[in-house]
Amino acid sequence: MNKIKVAVLGCGNIAPVYLKNLKRFGIFDVVACADVDADKAKNIATEFSVSQAVEPDKVYDLDVDIIVNLTPPQHHYEINKRVLESGKHLYSEKPLCSTLKEAKEILELAEKKNLKVGCAPDTFLGANIQTAKKLIEDGWIGRPFAANCFILYGGPEKWHPNPHFIFKKYLGPLFDVGPYCLTALAFLLGSVKKVSGMGMVTYKERLITSEPHRGEKIEVEMPTYVSANLLFDTGVIGNVTVSYDVPDTNLRGIEIYGTEGTLIVPDPNFFDHGRVYLKRHDDKEFTKMPTINPFNYDNLRGLGILDMALSIKLSTPLRASGRLSYHVLETLWAIYLSAQEGRFVDVESTAPYTPLLDMDLLKEVLYL
């Protein structure tokens, strides 16, 4: 199979893991990386043996198939639009855009130009969540009727080198880590139909203790503790709670309850944290389940781009798709609106059915 040419735009905190994986997946030729900080782009290019570091405006003119947008969320709309206007396929970090209007415009532009749009998170392609879906579809827990997802951390001001933007509109834990919860749940259980939400700003200011901004304060503009109830099209009732106010917890990950048993799924923010456990009604204890793919040993962010490359080459299903990310974004906005206005909010879009990974196909293009 001919190589897929890729350029990476944005060389911040998340870029190294993407570049590491793009280089280890056998299908990619990483042509260039770019950042508004020229030194940062040059250093990343040197570290990962990328042939050139270019100015951001030059990326759109390169001879590449996919541009990967790893810039901060507030820039996603303008950059994603330019990527598509340049005739390149787009893979964006989450969220796809800040607003539904912007995201809809991006998807319509991609359709008009016959281009593909992919979007993080792609952790649902990892071993744990893929295994959970297979167990659900094979009937191991009977009919799912309820689910919980918790992602509760201390704040990113403790470790992120530039955490300011995470607490500004429209991000916060709901839009920052909420996509991991909702993407996984939509993949496992289908579309969300209706939500209610509550949120609070626990601390109005955050003190940065990470370098290089140690000692600076951030004025918080978004709720930092958010809890939401979800009603899925299938009748499943779910709860999602996300926060940057919790220093430690035993509640981290997903539990799905069915008429015949319970599934425990590790934190959907990661590929390599924990394993899937199953307990049916007659079992005395939970059983650790064998995984159906090998992607639970490392941080493999970028699997969605690999799946996208195969989709471009072979017209296979696109899993970390723009349609899925749009449904997740609309659900996030519905939760935010509900928390602001104190009412139930309907979700109009639907999540596409997303099949399990084709491991026989992936094995042909993986160098792991």
CSV table of C-alpha atoms in Angstrom, one decimal:
chain,number,residue,atom,x,y,z
A,1,MET,CA,0.0,0.0,0.0
A,2,ASN,CA,1.4,3.4,-0.9
A,3,LYS,CA,2.2,5.7,2.0
A,4,ILE,CA,-0.2,8.3,3.2
A,5,LYS,CA,1.4,11.7,3.4
A,6,VAL,CA,0.7,13.6,6.6
A,7,ALA,CA,1.5,17.1,8.0
A,8,VAL,CA,1.0,18.0,11.7
A,9,LEU,CA,-0.1,21.5,12.6
A,10,GLY,CA,0.5,22.3,16.2
A,11,CYS,CA,3.5,21.1,18.2
A,12,GLY,CA,2.3,21.5,21.8
A,13,ASN,CA,1.9,19.2,24.7
A,14,ILE,CA,0.0,16.4,22.8
A,15,ALA,CA,2.1,16.5,19.6
A,16,PRO,CA,5.0,14.1,20.6
A,17,VAL,CA,2.7,11.1,21.2
A,18,TYR,CA,0.9,11.7,17.9
A,19,LEU,CA,4.3,11.9,16.0
A,20,LYS,CA,5.7,8.9,17.8
A,21,ASN,CA,2.7,6.8,16.7
A,22,LEU,CA,2.5,8.2,13.2
A,23,LYS,CA,6.1,7.2,12.7
A,24,ARG,CA,5.6,3.7,14.1
A,25,PHE,CA,2.5,3.0,12.0
A,26,GLY,CA,3.8,1.6,8.8
A,27,ILE,CA,1.4,3.5,6.4
A,28,PHE,CA,2.5,7.1,7.1
A,29,ASP,CA,5.0,9.5,5.6
A,30,VAL,CA,5.1,12.4,8.0
A,31,VAL,CA,6.2,15.2,5.6
A,32,ALA,CA,6.2,18.3,7.9
A,33,CYS,CA,5.2,19.8,11.2
A,34,ALA,CA,4.3,23.4,11.9
A,35,ASP,CA,3.7,25.7,14.9
A,36,VAL,CA,3.5,29.4,15.5
A,37,ASP,CA,6.5,28.9,17.7
A,38,ALA,CA,9.1,28.1,15.0
A,39,ASP,CA,11.7,26.8,17.5
A,40,LYS,CA,9.1,24.4,18.9
A,41,ALA,CA,8.4,23.1,15.4
A,42,LYS,CA,12.1,22.7,14.6
A,43,ASN,CA,12.7,20.8,17.8
A,44,ILE,CA,9.8,18.4,17.3
A,45,ALA,CA,10.9,17.8,13.7
A,46,THR,CA,14.4,17.0,14.8
A,47,GLU,CA,13.2,14.7,17.6
A,48,PHE,CA,10.9,12.7,15.4
A,49,SER,CA,13.0,12.8,12.2
A,50,VAL,CA,10.4,14.8,10.3
A,51,SER,CA,11.9,16.1,7.1
A,52,GLN,CA,10.8,19.8,7.5
A,53,ALA,CA,9.4,22.3,9.9
A,54,VAL,CA,7.3,25.0,8.2
A,55,GLU,CA,5.3,28.1,9.0
A,56,PRO,CA,1.7,27.3,9.7
A,57,ASP,CA,0.5,29.2,6.6
A,58,LYS,CA,2.7,27.0,4.4
A,59,VAL,CA,1.1,23.7,5.6
A,60,TYR,CA,-2.0,24.1,3.3
A,61,ASP,CA,0.2,24.2,0.2
A,62,LEU,CA,2.1,21.0,0.9
A,63,ASP,CA,1.6,17.8,-1.1
A,64,VAL,CA,0.0,15.8,1.7
A,65,ASP,CA,-3.2,13.6,2.0
A,66,ILE,CA,-4.1,14.5,5.7
A,67,ILE,CA,-3.4,17.5,7.8
A,68,VAL,CA,-3.6,16.7,11.6
A,69,ASN,CA,-4.8,19.7,13.6
A,70,LEU,CA,-3.4,19.7,17.1
A,71,THR,CA,-3.8,23.4,17.9
A,72,PRO,CA,-5.8,24.7,20.9
A,73,PRO,CA,-9.6,24.3,20.5
A,74,GLN,CA,-10.3,28.0,20.0
A,75,HIS,CA,-8.4,27.8,16.7
A,76,HIS,CA,-10.1,24.6,15.4
A,77,TYR,CA,-12.8,26.2,13.2
A,78,GLU,CA,-10.6,28.5,11.2
A,79,ILE,CA,-7.8,25.9,10.8
A,80,ASN,CA,-10.2,23.0,10.0
A,81,LYS,CA,-11.9,25.1,7.4
A,82,ARG,CA,-8.6,26.1,5.7
A,83,VAL,CA,-7.5,22.4,5.7
A,84,LEU,CA,-10.6,21.4,3.8
A,85,GLU,CA,-10.5,24.4,1.5
A,86,SER,CA,-7.0,23.4,0.5
A,87,GLY,CA,-8.3,20.0,-0.6
A,88,LYS,CA,-6.8,17.9,2.2
A,89,HIS,CA,-8.5,15.4,4.5
A,90,LEU,CA,-8.8,16.6,8.1
A,91,TYR,CA,-8.1,14.9,11.4
A,92,SER,CA,-8.7,17.3,14.3
A,93,GLU,CA,-8.0,17.1,18.0
A,94,LYS,CA,-11.2,17.4,20.1
A,95,PRO,CA,-13.5,19.1,20.0
A,96,LEU,CA,-14.1,19.5,16.3
A,97,CYS,CA,-15.1,23.1,16.7
A,98,SER,CA,-16.2,25.3,19.6
A,99,THR,CA,-19.8,25.7,18.4
A,100,LEU,CA,-22.4,23.5,16.7
A,101,LYS,CA,-22.8,26.0,13.9
A,102,GLU,CA,-19.0,25.9,13.1
A,103,ALA,CA,-18.9,22.1,13.3
A,104,LYS,CA,-21.9,21.8,11.0
A,105,GLU,CA,-20.2,24.1,8.5
A,106,ILE,CA,-17.0,22.0,8.6
A,107,LEU,CA,-19.0,18.8,7.9
A,108,GLU,CA,-20.9,20.3,5.1
A,109,LEU,CA,-17.7,21.7,3.5
A,110,ALA,CA,-16.1,18.3,3.7
A,111,GLU,CA,-19.1,16.6,2.0
A,112,LYS,CA,-19.1,19.3,-0.7
A,113,LYS,CA,-15.4,18.6,-1.4
A,114,ASN,CA,-15.7,14.8,-1.0
A,115,LEU,CA,-13.1,14.9,1.8
A,116,LYS,CA,-13.0,12.9,5.1
A,117,VAL,CA,-13.2,14.5,8.5
A,118,GLY,CA,-11.9,12.6,11.5
A,119,CYS,CA,-11.7,13.8,15.1
A,120,ALA,CA,-10.3,12.7,18.4
A,121,PRO,CA,-10.7,11.1,20.9
A,122,ASP,CA,-9.8,7.7,19.4
A,123,THR,CA,-9.3,5.9,22.7
A,124,PHE,CA,-12.5,4.0,22.0
A,125,LEU,CA,-10.5,2.1,19.4
A,126,GLY,CA,-8.3,0.7,22.1
A,127,ALA,CA,-8.5,-2.8,23.5
A,128,ASN,CA,-10.7,-2.0,26.5
A,129,ILE,CA,-13.6,-0.2,24.9
A,130,GLN,CA,-13.5,-2.4,21.8
A,131,THR,CA,-13.7,-5.5,24.1
A,132,ALA,CA,-16.6,-4.0,26.0
A,133,LYS,CA,-18.6,-3.4,22.8
A,134,LYS,CA,-18.0,-7.0,21.7
A,135,LEU,CA,-19.2,-8.3,25.0
A,136,ILE,CA,-22.3,-6.1,24.9
A,137,GLU,CA,-23.1,-7.1,21.3
A,138,ASP,CA,-22.6,-10.8,22.1
A,139,GLY,CA,-25.1,-10.5,24.9
A,140,TRP,CA,-22.9,-11.1,27.9
A,141,ILE,CA,-24.7,-8.6,30.1
A,142,GLY,CA,-28.1,-9.0,28.5
A,143,ARG,CA,-29.9,-5.8,27.6
A,144,PRO,CA,-28.0,-2.7,28.9
A,145,PHE,CA,-30.3,-0.4,30.9
A,146,ALA,CA,-27.9,2.0,32.7
A,147,ALA,CA,-24.4,3.3,32.6
A,148,ASN,CA,-22.1,5.6,34.6
A,149,CYS,CA,-18.9,7.3,33.5
A,150,PHE,CA,-16.6,9.3,35.8
A,151,ILE,CA,-13.5,11.2,34.9
A,152,LEU,CA,-12.4,13.0,38.0
A,153,TYR,CA,-8.9,14.6,38.3
A,154,GLY,CA,-7.1,17.4,40.1
A,155,GLY,CA,-6.6,20.3,37.8
A,156,PRO,CA,-4.3,20.5,34.7
A,157,GLU,CA,-2.7,23.6,36.3
A,158,LYS,CA,-0.6,21.1,38.2
A,159,TRP,CA,1.0,19.5,35.2
A,160,HIS,CA,0.1,21.2,31.9
A,161,PRO,CA,2.8,23.6,30.6
A,162,ASN,CA,0.2,26.0,29.3
A,163,PRO,CA,-3.1,25.4,31.2
A,164,HIS,CA,-4.7,28.8,30.9
A,165,PHE,CA,-6.9,28.0,27.9
A,166,ILE,CA,-8.4,24.9,29.5
A,167,PHE,CA,-10.4,27.0,32.0
A,168,LYS,CA,-11.7,29.5,29.4
A,169,LYS,CA,-14.9,29.5,27.3
A,170,TYR,CA,-15.8,27.1,25.9
A,171,LEU,CA,-13.7,24.3,27.4
A,172,GLY,CA,-13.4,23.3,31.1
A,173,PRO,CA,-13.6,19.6,32.0
A,174,LEU,CA,-16.9,19.2,30.2
A,175,PHE,CA,-15.5,20.1,26.8
A,176,ASP,CA,-11.9,18.9,27.6
A,177,VAL,CA,-12.4,15.4,29.1
A,178,GLY,CA,-16.2,15.1,28.5
A,179,PRO,CA,-15.6,14.0,24.9
A,180,TYR,CA,-13.8,10.8,26.2
A,181,CYS,CA,-16.9,9.8,28.2
A,182,LEU,CA,-19.4,10.6,25.6
A,183,THR,CA,-17.6,9.2,22.6
A,184,ALA,CA,-17.1,5.9,24.5
A,185,LEU,CA,-20.7,5.8,25.6
A,186,ALA,CA,-22.1,6.7,22.1
A,187,PHE,CA,-19.8,3.9,20.7
A,188,LEU,CA,-21.0,1.4,23.2
A,189,LEU,CA,-24.7,2.3,23.6
A,190,GLY,CA,-25.8,4.5,20.7
A,191,SER,CA,-27.2,8.0,20.4
A,192,VAL,CA,-28.0,10.3,23.3
A,193,LYS,CA,-31.6,11.6,23.0
A,194,LYS,CA,-32.0,14.0,26.0
A,195,VAL,CA,-29.9,15.3,28.8
A,196,SER,CA,-30.0,17.3,32.1
A,197,GLY,CA,-27.0,18.8,33.7
A,198,MET,CA,-25.7,20.6,36.7
A,199,GLY,CA,-22.3,22.3,37.1
A,200,MET,CA,-20.3,24.5,39.5
A,201,VAL,CA,-17.2,26.6,39.6
A,202,THR,CA,-15.6,25.2,42.7
A,203,TYR,CA,-12.6,27.6,42.7
A,204,LYS,CA,-12.9,31.0,40.9
A,205,GLU,CA,-9.1,31.1,40.6
A,206,ARG,CA,-6.5,28.4,39.9
A,207,LEU,CA,-2.9,28.7,40.9
A,208,ILE,CA,-0.5,27.2,38.4
A,209,THR,CA,2.1,25.0,40.0
A,210,SER,CA,3.6,23.6,36.7
A,211,GLU,CA,6.4,25.1,34.7
A,212,PRO,CA,7.0,27.5,33.0
A,213,HIS,CA,4.0,29.5,34.4
A,214,ARG,CA,4.4,28.5,38.1
A,215,GLY,CA,2.8,31.1,40.4
A,216,GLU,CA,0.4,32.6,37.8
A,217,LYS,CA,-3.3,32.6,38.5
A,218,ILE,CA,-6.1,31.6,36.1
A,219,GLU,CA,-9.5,33.2,36.3
A,220,VAL,CA,-12.0,30.3,35.8
A,221,GLU,CA,-14.8,30.9,33.2
A,222,MET,CA,-16.3,27.4,33.0
A,223,PRO,CA,-17.8,24.9,35.5
A,224,THR,CA,-15.1,22.7,36.9
A,225,TYR,CA,-17.5,20.1,38.3
A,226,VAL,CA,-20.2,18.9,36.0
A,227,SER,CA,-22.7,16.0,36.4
A,228,ALA,CA,-25.2,15.1,33.7
A,229,ASN,CA,-28.0,12.6,33.2
A,230,LEU,CA,-28.4,11.1,29.7
A,231,LEU,CA,-31.3,9.3,28.1
A,232,PHE,CA,-30.2,7.2,25.1
A,233,ASP,CA,-32.4,6.3,22.1
A,234,THR,CA,-32.4,2.7,23.3
A,235,GLY,CA,-33.9,3.8,26.7
A,236,VAL,CA,-30.6,3.4,28.6
A,237,ILE,CA,-30.2,5.9,31.4
A,238,GLY,CA,-26.6,7.2,31.8
A,239,ASN,CA,-24.7,9.5,34.1
A,240,VAL,CA,-21.5,11.4,33.3
A,241,THR,CA,-19.5,13.3,35.9
A,242,VAL,CA,-16.3,15.2,35.0
A,243,SER,CA,-14.2,17.4,37.2
A,244,TYR,CA,-10.9,19.1,37.7
A,245,ASP,CA,-11.5,19.6,41.5
A,246,VAL,CA,-11.0,16.0,42.8
A,247,PRO,CA,-7.5,15.2,44.0
A,248,ASP,CA,-8.2,11.4,44.1
A,249,THR,CA,-11.0,9.0,43.7
A,250,ASN,CA,-11.9,5.3,43.3
A,251,LEU,CA,-14.6,6.4,40.7
A,252,ARG,CA,-12.8,6.6,37.4
A,253,GLY,CA,-14.0,4.9,34.3
A,254,ILE,CA,-17.2,3.3,33.0
A,255,GLU,CA,-19.7,0.8,34.4
A,256,ILE,CA,-22.5,-0.6,32.3
A,257,TYR,CA,-25.4,-2.4,33.9
A,258,GLY,CA,-27.4,-5.0,32.0
A,259,THR,CA,-30.2,-7.4,32.7
A,260,GLU,CA,-27.7,-10.3,32.9
A,261,GLY,CA,-24.6,-8.6,34.4
A,262,THR,CA,-22.2,-5.7,34.8
A,263,LEU,CA,-19.2,-4.5,32.8
A,264,ILE,CA,-16.4,-2.4,34.3
A,265,VAL,CA,-14.4,-0.5,31.7
A,266,PRO,CA,-11.3,1.6,32.6
A,267,ASP,CA,-10.9,5.3,32.2
A,268,PRO,CA,-11.8,6.2,28.6
A,269,ASN,CA,-9.1,8.9,28.6
A,270,PHE,CA,-6.4,6.2,28.2
A,271,PHE,CA,-5.5,3.2,26.2
A,272,ASP,CA,-3.3,1.5,28.8
A,273,HIS,CA,-5.1,1.9,32.1
A,274,GLY,CA,-6.6,-1.3,33.5
A,275,ARG,CA,-8.7,-4.0,31.9
A,276,VAL,CA,-12.4,-4.9,31.3
A,277,TYR,CA,-14.1,-6.9,34.1
A,278,LEU,CA,-17.4,-8.8,33.8
A,279,LYS,CA,-19.7,-10.2,36.5
A,280,ARG,CA,-22.9,-12.0,35.6
A,281,HIS,CA,-25.7,-12.6,38.2
A,282,ASP,CA,-24.6,-16.0,39.2
A,283,ASP,CA,-20.9,-15.2,39.4
A,284,LYS,CA,-19.2,-14.8,42.8
A,285,GLU,CA,-16.8,-12.2,41.6
A,286,PHE,CA,-15.7,-10.1,38.6
A,287,THR,CA,-13.7,-11.8,35.9
A,288,LYS,CA,-10.9,-10.1,34.0
A,289,MET,CA,-11.8,-10.5,30.3
A,290,PRO,CA,-9.4,-11.2,27.5
A,291,THR,CA,-9.1,-8.3,25.0
A,292,ILE,CA,-10.0,-8.6,21.4
A,293,ASN,CA,-7.1,-6.3,20.2
A,294,PRO,CA,-3.6,-5.5,21.4
A,295,PHE,CA,-4.0,-1.8,21.9
A,296,ASN,CA,-3.8,-1.6,25.7
A,297,TYR,CA,-0.1,-1.4,26.4
A,298,ASP,CA,0.8,2.1,25.4
A,299,ASN,CA,-0.5,5.6,24.6
A,300,LEU,CA,-1.6,5.0,21.1
A,301,ARG,CA,-3.3,8.3,20.2
A,302,GLY,CA,-3.4,8.4,16.5
A,303,LEU,CA,-5.1,5.1,15.9
A,304,GLY,CA,-8.0,7.2,14.5
A,305,ILE,CA,-5.7,8.6,11.9
A,306,LEU,CA,-4.5,5.1,11.0
A,307,ASP,CA,-8.1,4.0,10.6
A,308,MET,CA,-8.8,7.2,8.5
A,309,ALA,CA,-5.9,6.4,6.2
A,310,LEU,CA,-7.4,2.9,5.5
A,311,SER,CA,-10.7,4.5,4.9
A,312,ILE,CA,-9.2,6.9,2.4
A,313,LYS,CA,-7.3,4.1,0.6
A,314,LEU,CA,-9.9,1.3,0.8
A,315,SER,CA,-13.2,3.0,1.4
A,316,THR,CA,-13.6,1.2,4.7
A,317,PRO,CA,-15.8,2.7,7.5
A,318,LEU,CA,-14.4,5.8,9.2
A,319,ARG,CA,-14.7,5.2,12.9
A,320,ALA,CA,-13.4,8.4,14.7
A,321,SER,CA,-15.6,10.3,12.3
A,322,GLY,CA,-16.8,13.8,12.0
A,323,ARG,CA,-20.4,12.6,12.4
A,324,LEU,CA,-19.6,10.9,15.7
A,325,SER,CA,-17.7,14.0,17.0
A,326,TYR,CA,-20.6,16.3,16.0
A,327,HIS,CA,-23.1,14.2,18.0
A,328,VAL,CA,-20.7,14.3,21.0
A,329,LEU,CA,-20.3,18.0,20.6
A,330,GLU,CA,-24.1,18.6,20.5
A,331,THR,CA,-24.5,16.4,23.6
A,332,LEU,CA,-21.8,18.4,25.4
A,333,TRP,CA,-23.5,21.7,24.5
A,334,ALA,CA,-26.9,20.3,25.6
A,335,ILE,CA,-25.4,19.5,29.0
A,336,TYR,CA,-23.9,22.9,29.3
A,337,LEU,CA,-27.2,24.6,28.3
A,338,SER,CA,-29.1,22.5,30.7
A,339,ALA,CA,-26.8,23.4,33.5
A,340,GLN,CA,-27.2,27.1,32.7
A,341,GLU,CA,-30.9,27.1,32.3
A,342,GLY,CA,-32.1,24.3,34.6
A,343,ARG,CA,-34.1,22.3,32.1
A,344,PHE,CA,-34.0,19.1,30.0
A,345,VAL,CA,-32.4,19.7,26.6
A,346,ASP,CA,-33.0,17.4,23.5
A,347,VAL,CA,-30.2,16.2,21.3
A,348,GLU,CA,-31.3,16.3,17.7
A,349,SER,CA,-28.3,14.6,15.9
A,350,THR,CA,-27.6,10.8,16.0
A,351,ALA,CA,-24.4,8.9,16.4
A,352,PRO,CA,-23.5,6.7,13.4
A,353,TYR,CA,-23.2,3.0,14.1
A,354,THR,CA,-19.4,2.5,14.5
A,355,PRO,CA,-18.1,-1.1,13.8
A,356,LEU,CA,-15.3,-2.8,15.7
A,357,LEU,CA,-11.8,-2.4,14.2
A,358,ASP,CA,-10.9,-4.8,11.5
A,359,MET,CA,-7.8,-6.3,13.1
A,360,ASP,CA,-6.9,-8.5,10.1
A,361,LEU,CA,-6.6,-5.3,8.0
A,362,LEU,CA,-4.7,-3.3,10.6
A,363,LYS,CA,-2.1,-6.0,11.0
A,364,GLU,CA,-1.0,-5.4,7.4
A,365,VAL,CA,0.0,-1.8,8.1
A,366,LEU,CA,1.2,-1.8,11.7
A,367,TYR,CA,4.8,-1.8,12.8
A,368,LEU,CA,4.5,-2.1,16.6
